[in-house]
Amino acid sequence: MRGQAQRLFKRATRKIYLIVDGHPVHRSVAIKQFVAEYADRLCLIRLPGYCSELNPDELLNQDVKTNALGKSRPTNKADMIRNVRSHLHRRQKEPNVIRNLFNEKHVRYAA
């Protein structure tokens, strides 16, 4: 997380509000220490448990399943990995598509 946060900190001009799910790594001692260390620049917002509809990541996951895996079925693991990486790389160059995911009513809070 340190590396990712450092990249965010370089670009951010104001406090970062990071939405996290209930994954155990997000509740670890290391994360708690990190957030405490950077409390002036970083705030974690924890999603309630079992609320996948509130998690913007789930919309991207659905996009990947539909467009990277559903349109041309991979025949093996390597094909699947290649399709997913290619799709996510394409999405990286389409910020408008990612922005549109946040128009869904359950995740507008994160926009």
Tab-separated table of C-alpha atoms in Angstrom, residues 17-99:
chain	number	residue	atom	x	y	z
A	17	TYR	CA	-10.656	9.680	0.925
A	18	LEU	CA	-10.065	6.024	0.129
A	19	ILE	CA	-13.045	3.654	0.085
A	20	VAL	CA	-12.175	0.135	1.217
A	21	ASP	CA	-14.170	-3.038	1.665
A	22	GLY	CA	-14.003	-5.457	4.580
A	23	HIS	CA	-11.063	-7.481	3.297
A	24	PRO	CA	-8.814	-8.499	6.222
A	25	VAL	CA	-5.807	-6.685	4.745
A	26	HIS	CA	-7.709	-3.396	5.049
A	27	ARG	CA	-8.076	-4.024	8.792
A	28	SER	CA	-4.465	-5.040	9.414
A	29	VAL	CA	-2.183	-3.423	11.966
A	30	ALA	CA	0.116	-2.222	9.172
A	31	ILE	CA	-2.751	-0.386	7.454
A	32	LYS	CA	-3.947	1.132	10.728
A	33	GLN	CA	-0.429	2.393	11.427
A	34	PHE	CA	-0.064	3.751	7.904
A	35	VAL	CA	-3.388	5.603	8.058
A	36	ALA	CA	-2.483	7.026	11.485
A	37	GLU	CA	0.884	8.184	10.134
A	38	TYR	CA	-0.766	10.018	7.224
A	39	ALA	CA	-4.015	11.041	8.943
A	40	ASP	CA	-3.611	14.599	7.677
A	41	ARG	CA	-3.538	13.393	4.043
A	42	LEU	CA	-5.532	10.130	4.061
A	43	CYS	CA	-8.890	8.981	5.395
A	44	LEU	CA	-10.232	5.438	4.970
A	45	ILE	CA	-13.952	5.029	4.469
A	46	ARG	CA	-14.991	1.472	5.259
A	47	LEU	CA	-17.904	-0.112	3.460
A	48	PRO	CA	-20.315	-2.159	5.551
A	49	GLY	CA	-19.892	-5.915	5.284
A	50	TYR	CA	-21.769	-7.802	2.557
A	51	CYS	CA	-22.696	-4.680	0.594
A	52	SER	CA	-21.133	-5.388	-2.760
A	53	GLU	CA	-23.611	-3.057	-4.472
A	54	LEU	CA	-21.941	-0.144	-2.632
A	55	ASN	CA	-18.474	-1.113	-3.841
A	56	PRO	CA	-17.479	0.665	-7.086
A	57	ASP	CA	-14.924	-2.102	-7.750
A	58	GLU	CA	-17.786	-4.516	-8.305
A	59	LEU	CA	-18.994	-2.477	-11.280
A	60	LEU	CA	-15.563	-2.708	-12.866
A	61	ASN	CA	-15.493	-6.441	-12.095
A	62	GLN	CA	-18.803	-6.815	-13.946
A	63	ASP	CA	-17.417	-4.816	-16.873
A	64	VAL	CA	-14.413	-7.160	-17.024
A	65	LYS	CA	-16.588	-10.283	-16.835
A	66	THR	CA	-18.881	-9.018	-19.574
A	67	ASN	CA	-16.374	-7.471	-21.959
A	68	ALA	CA	-13.068	-9.247	-21.368
A	69	LEU	CA	-14.350	-12.725	-20.671
A	70	GLY	CA	-17.906	-12.911	-21.972
A	71	LYS	CA	-17.377	-11.815	-25.562
A	72	SER	CA	-14.550	-14.181	-26.428
A	73	ARG	CA	-14.313	-17.088	-24.051
A	74	PRO	CA	-10.731	-17.878	-23.058
A	75	THR	CA	-9.650	-21.432	-23.752
A	76	ASN	CA	-7.056	-21.559	-20.979
A	77	LYS	CA	-5.716	-19.601	-18.023
A	78	ALA	CA	-3.122	-17.716	-20.091
A	79	ASP	CA	-5.847	-16.522	-22.510
A	80	MET	CA	-7.993	-15.398	-19.600
A	81	ILE	CA	-5.142	-13.417	-18.036
A	82	ARG	CA	-4.254	-11.862	-21.394
A	83	ASN	CA	-7.903	-10.881	-22.065
A	84	VAL	CA	-8.347	-9.326	-18.618
A	85	ARG	CA	-5.067	-7.405	-18.738
A	86	SER	CA	-5.780	-6.165	-22.239
A	87	HIS	CA	-9.265	-5.022	-21.264
A	88	LEU	CA	-8.074	-3.239	-18.112
A	89	HIS	CA	-5.248	-1.592	-20.043
A	90	ARG	CA	-7.813	-0.340	-22.569
A	91	ARG	CA	-10.033	0.936	-19.748
A	92	GLN	CA	-7.068	2.780	-18.276
A	93	LYS	CA	-7.039	4.884	-21.436
A	94	GLU	CA	-10.803	5.528	-21.192
A	95	PRO	CA	-11.325	7.561	-18.011
A	96	ASN	CA	-14.788	8.574	-19.196
A	97	VAL	CA	-15.916	4.925	-19.046
A	98	ILE	CA	-14.605	4.562	-15.492
A	99	ARG	CA	-16.190	7.882	-14.528
